[in-house]
PDB file of C-alpha atoms in Angstrom:
ATOM      1  CA  MET A 292      88.292 146.914  47.313  1.00 57.00           C
ATOM      2  CA  GLY A 293      88.532 144.631  44.017  1.00 70.00           C
ATOM      3  CA  LYS A 294      86.337 145.134  41.066  1.00 89.00           C
ATOM      4  CA  LEU A 295      82.890 143.504  40.935  1.00 94.00           C
ATOM      5  CA  VAL A 296      83.048 140.099  39.050  1.00 97.00           C
ATOM      6  CA  GLY A 297      79.271 138.110  38.854  1.00 97.00           C
ATOM      7  CA  LEU A 298      78.455 134.639  40.732  1.00 97.00           C
ATOM      8  CA  ILE A 299      75.859 132.720  39.304  1.00 97.00           C
ATOM      9  CA  PRO A 300      74.907 129.671  41.032  1.00 96.00           C
ATOM     10  CA  ALA A 301      72.902 127.459  38.072  1.00 95.00           C
ATOM     11  CA  ALA A 302      73.596 123.737  39.940  1.00 94.00           C
ATOM     12  CA  GLY A 303      70.812 122.627  40.902  1.00 90.00           C
ATOM     13  CA  LYS A 304      68.577 119.430  39.346  1.00 87.00           C
ATOM     14  CA  GLY A 305      64.847 121.837  38.418  1.00 86.00           C
ATOM     15  CA  VAL A 306      62.575 119.482  39.855  1.00 86.00           C
ATOM     16  CA  ARG A 307      60.240 121.196  40.587  1.00 86.00           C
ATOM     17  CA  ALA A 308      60.411 122.560  36.614  1.00 86.00           C
ATOM     18  CA  ARG A 309      60.182 118.964  34.991  1.00 89.00           C
ATOM     19  CA  PRO A 310      59.849 117.622  32.662  1.00 91.00           C
ATOM     20  CA  TYR A 311      61.849 120.925  30.903  1.00 86.00           C
ATOM     21  CA  THR A 312      63.751 120.274  32.350  1.00 88.00           C
ATOM     22  CA  SER A 313      64.870 116.660  32.060  1.00 91.00           C
ATOM     23  CA  LEU A 314      67.818 117.487  29.242  1.00 93.00           C
ATOM     24  CA  VAL A 315      68.792 120.308  29.781  1.00 93.00           C
ATOM     25  CA  PRO A 316      68.994 122.402  33.657  1.00 95.00           C
ATOM     26  CA  LYS A 317      66.984 124.906  34.212  1.00 94.00           C
ATOM     27  CA  GLY A 318      68.462 127.865  33.689  1.00 95.00           C
ATOM     28  CA  MET A 319      68.875 126.732  29.813  1.00 96.00           C
ATOM     29  CA  LEU A 320      65.319 127.246  28.996  1.00 95.00           C
ATOM     30  CA  GLN A 321      64.568 129.539  26.798  1.00 94.00           C
ATOM     31  CA  ILE A 322      63.056 132.978  26.929  1.00 92.00           C
ATOM     32  CA  ASP A 323      62.229 134.404  23.432  1.00 90.00           C
ATOM     33  CA  GLY A 324      65.184 132.766  21.741  1.00 94.00           C
ATOM     34  CA  ARG A 325      67.867 132.327  23.561  1.00 95.00           C
ATOM     35  CA  PRO A 326      68.716 130.549  27.299  1.00 97.00           C
ATOM     36  CA  ASN A 327      67.442 132.571  30.306  1.00 96.00           C
ATOM     37  CA  LEU A 328      70.660 132.140  31.138  1.00 97.00           C
ATOM     38  CA  GLU A 329      72.773 134.112  28.261  1.00 97.00           C
ATOM     39  CA  ARG A 330      70.632 137.154  29.513  1.00 96.00           C
ATOM     40  CA  ILE A 331      71.400 136.937  33.123  1.00 97.00           C
ATOM     41  CA  ILE A 332      75.448 137.208  31.750  1.00 97.00           C
ATOM     42  CA  CYS A 333      74.131 139.768  29.396  1.00 96.00           C
ATOM     43  CA  GLN A 334      72.935 141.400  32.009  1.00 95.00           C
ATOM     44  CA  MET A 335      75.587 141.203  34.117  1.00 96.00           C
ATOM     45  CA  ARG A 336      78.365 142.577  31.152  1.00 97.00           C
ATOM     46  CA  ASP A 337      75.706 145.674  30.151  1.00 95.00           C
ATOM     47  CA  ASP A 338      74.448 146.593  33.286  1.00 94.00           C
ATOM     48  CA  LEU A 339      76.191 146.088  36.090  1.00 95.00           C
ATOM     49  CA  GLY A 340      79.976 146.070  33.725  1.00 95.00           C
ATOM     50  CA  ILE A 341      81.315 142.298  34.505  1.00 97.00           C
ATOM     51  CA  ASP A 342      83.118 140.631  32.661  1.00 97.00           C
ATOM     52  CA  GLU A 343      84.337 137.760  35.119  1.00 97.00           C
ATOM     53  CA  ILE A 344      82.037 135.216  35.802  1.00 98.00           C
ATOM     54  CA  PHE A 345      82.037 132.435  38.225  1.00 97.00           C
ATOM     55  CA  MET A 346      79.051 130.064  37.859  1.00 97.00           C
ATOM     56  CA  THR A 347      78.783 127.286  39.846  1.00 96.00           C
ATOM     57  CA  VAL A 348      77.505 124.159  38.188  1.00 97.00           C
ATOM     58  CA  GLY A 349      75.980 120.698  39.293  1.00 95.00           C
ATOM     59  CA  TYR A 350      73.014 119.015  36.862  1.00 93.00           C
ATOM     60  CA  LEU A 351      72.990 118.396  33.547  1.00 96.00           C
ATOM     61  CA  SER A 352      76.610 121.660  33.531  1.00 96.00           C
ATOM     62  CA  ALA A 353      77.766 120.009  30.004  1.00 97.00           C
ATOM     63  CA  VAL A 354      75.303 121.458  28.609  1.00 97.00           C
ATOM     64  CA  ILE A 355      76.211 125.045  30.349  1.00 98.00           C
ATOM     65  CA  LYS A 356      79.636 124.812  29.461  1.00 98.00           C
ATOM     66  CA  GLU A 357      79.262 123.455  26.019  1.00 98.00           C
ATOM     67  CA  TYR A 358      77.337 126.443  25.086  1.00 98.00           C
ATOM     68  CA  PHE A 359      78.755 128.715  27.416  1.00 98.00           C
ATOM     69  CA  LYS A 360      82.626 127.384  26.756  1.00 98.00           C
ATOM     70  CA  ASP A 361      85.064 129.948  28.456  1.00 98.00           C
ATOM     71  CA  GLY A 362      82.848 132.928  27.674  1.00 98.00           C
ATOM     72  CA  LYS A 363      84.467 134.212  24.641  1.00 98.00           C
ATOM     73  CA  LYS A 364      81.885 134.661  22.807  1.00 97.00           C
ATOM     74  CA  PHE A 365      79.780 137.360  25.460  1.00 98.00           C
ATOM     75  CA  GLY A 366      82.214 138.718  25.860  1.00 98.00           C
ATOM     76  CA  VAL A 367      82.712 137.897  29.657  1.00 98.00           C
ATOM     77  CA  LYS A 368      85.511 135.646  30.999  1.00 98.00           C
ATOM     78  CA  LEU A 369      83.644 132.410  32.287  1.00 98.00           C
ATOM     79  CA  HIS A 370      85.132 129.735  35.307  1.00 97.00           C
ATOM     80  CA  TYR A 371      83.360 127.220  36.234  1.00 97.00           C
ATOM     81  CA  ILE A 372      82.844 126.480  39.513  1.00 97.00           C
ATOM     82  CA  ASP A 373      80.882 122.138  40.146  1.00 96.00           C
ATOM     83  CA  ASN A 374      79.449 121.637  42.906  1.00 95.00           C
ATOM     84  CA  SER A 375      78.573 117.598  43.104  1.00 93.00           C
ATOM     85  CA  GLU A 376      77.109 118.130  46.334  1.00 93.00           C
ATOM     86  CA  LEU A 377      72.781 119.147  44.887  1.00 91.00           C
ATOM     87  CA  ASP A 378      71.171 117.898  48.520  1.00 91.00           C
ATOM     88  CA  LYS A 379      73.114 120.969  50.068  1.00 93.00           C
ATOM     89  CA  GLY A 380      71.209 123.957  48.440  1.00 91.00           C
ATOM     90  CA  LEU A 381      72.192 126.870  46.873  1.00 93.00           C
ATOM     91  CA  GLY A 382      73.949 128.467  49.964  1.00 93.00           C
ATOM     92  CA  TRP A 383      76.092 125.687  49.725  1.00 94.00           C
ATOM     93  CA  SER A 384      76.596 126.329  45.193  1.00 94.00           C
ATOM     94  CA  ILE A 385      77.492 129.654  46.386  1.00 94.00           C
ATOM     95  CA  LEU A 386      79.396 128.954  49.608  1.00 93.00           C
ATOM     96  CA  LEU A 387      81.809 127.527  46.908  1.00 92.00           C
ATOM     97  CA  ALA A 388      81.965 129.695  44.109  1.00 91.00           C
ATOM     98  CA  GLY A 389      82.922 132.669  46.742  1.00 87.00           C
ATOM     99  CA  ARG A 390      85.972 130.767  47.288  1.00 90.00           C
ATOM    100  CA  ALA A 391      87.358 131.452  43.998  1.00 88.00           C
ATOM    101  CA  PHE A 392      87.785 135.061  44.323  1.00 90.00           C
ATOM    102  CA  SER A 393      87.863 137.907  46.855  1.00 90.00           C
ATOM    103  CA  SER A 394      86.824 140.623  45.316  1.00 90.00           C
ATOM    104  CA  PRO A 395      82.690 142.141  45.121  1.00 93.00           C
ATOM    105  CA  CYS A 396      81.071 140.207  43.262  1.00 94.00           C
ATOM    106  CA  CYS A 397      76.678 140.722  42.268  1.00 94.00           C
ATOM    107  CA  VAL A 398      74.726 137.327  43.148  1.00 95.00           C
ATOM    108  CA  MET A 399      72.300 136.654  39.722  1.00 96.00           C
ATOM    109  CA  LEU A 400      70.660 133.107  39.962  1.00 94.00           C
ATOM    110  CA  SER A 401      69.667 131.365  37.082  1.00 92.00           C
ATOM    111  CA  ASP A 402      66.263 130.470  37.452  1.00 90.00           C
ATOM    112  CA  GLU A 403      65.700 134.059  37.709  1.00 91.00           C
ATOM    113  CA  CYS A 404      64.729 136.416  35.362  1.00 89.00           C
ATOM    114  CA  TYR A 405      65.424 140.616  34.371  1.00 86.00           C
ATOM    115  CA  ILE A 406      62.755 142.051  32.028  1.00 82.00           C
ATOM    116  CA  GLY A 407      63.356 146.380  32.818  1.00 82.00           C
ATOM    117  CA  SER A 408      64.859 146.263  35.863  1.00 84.00           C
ATOM    118  CA  ASN A 409      67.038 149.005  37.629  1.00 85.00           C
ATOM    119  CA  HIS A 410      70.154 146.978  37.629  1.00 84.00           C
ATOM    120  CA  LYS A 411      72.297 149.742  35.621  1.00 82.00           C
ATOM    121  CA  GLN A 412      71.002 152.195  38.738  1.00 81.00           C
ATOM    122  CA  LEU A 413      72.887 149.626  40.814  1.00 74.00           C
TER     123      LEU A 413
END
């Protein structure tokens, strides 16, 4: 079995969070001063020992790519998988990303916020 990698589907349009997601993807909405996606990436790194993350992006993907770049600033290596078929939904984003690696993975959604979680115990 290979090393655990992270998979973050972050391609959605964020329609239910409008008007807040008109200019930024839902995962980039700030919680206590930083984007939720940053929290997810740091949690994967710190609680699960993940240092390589594959992220499916689509809607306003340039915002995400500009902020995180290659992930080095956050102590991880980020790979972006572009999803141009957003209407296919979450399952499609996961399938697209899953084609990029063969290791076991941990999937965490870009719009989930974990506070006081037990991820370290997994």
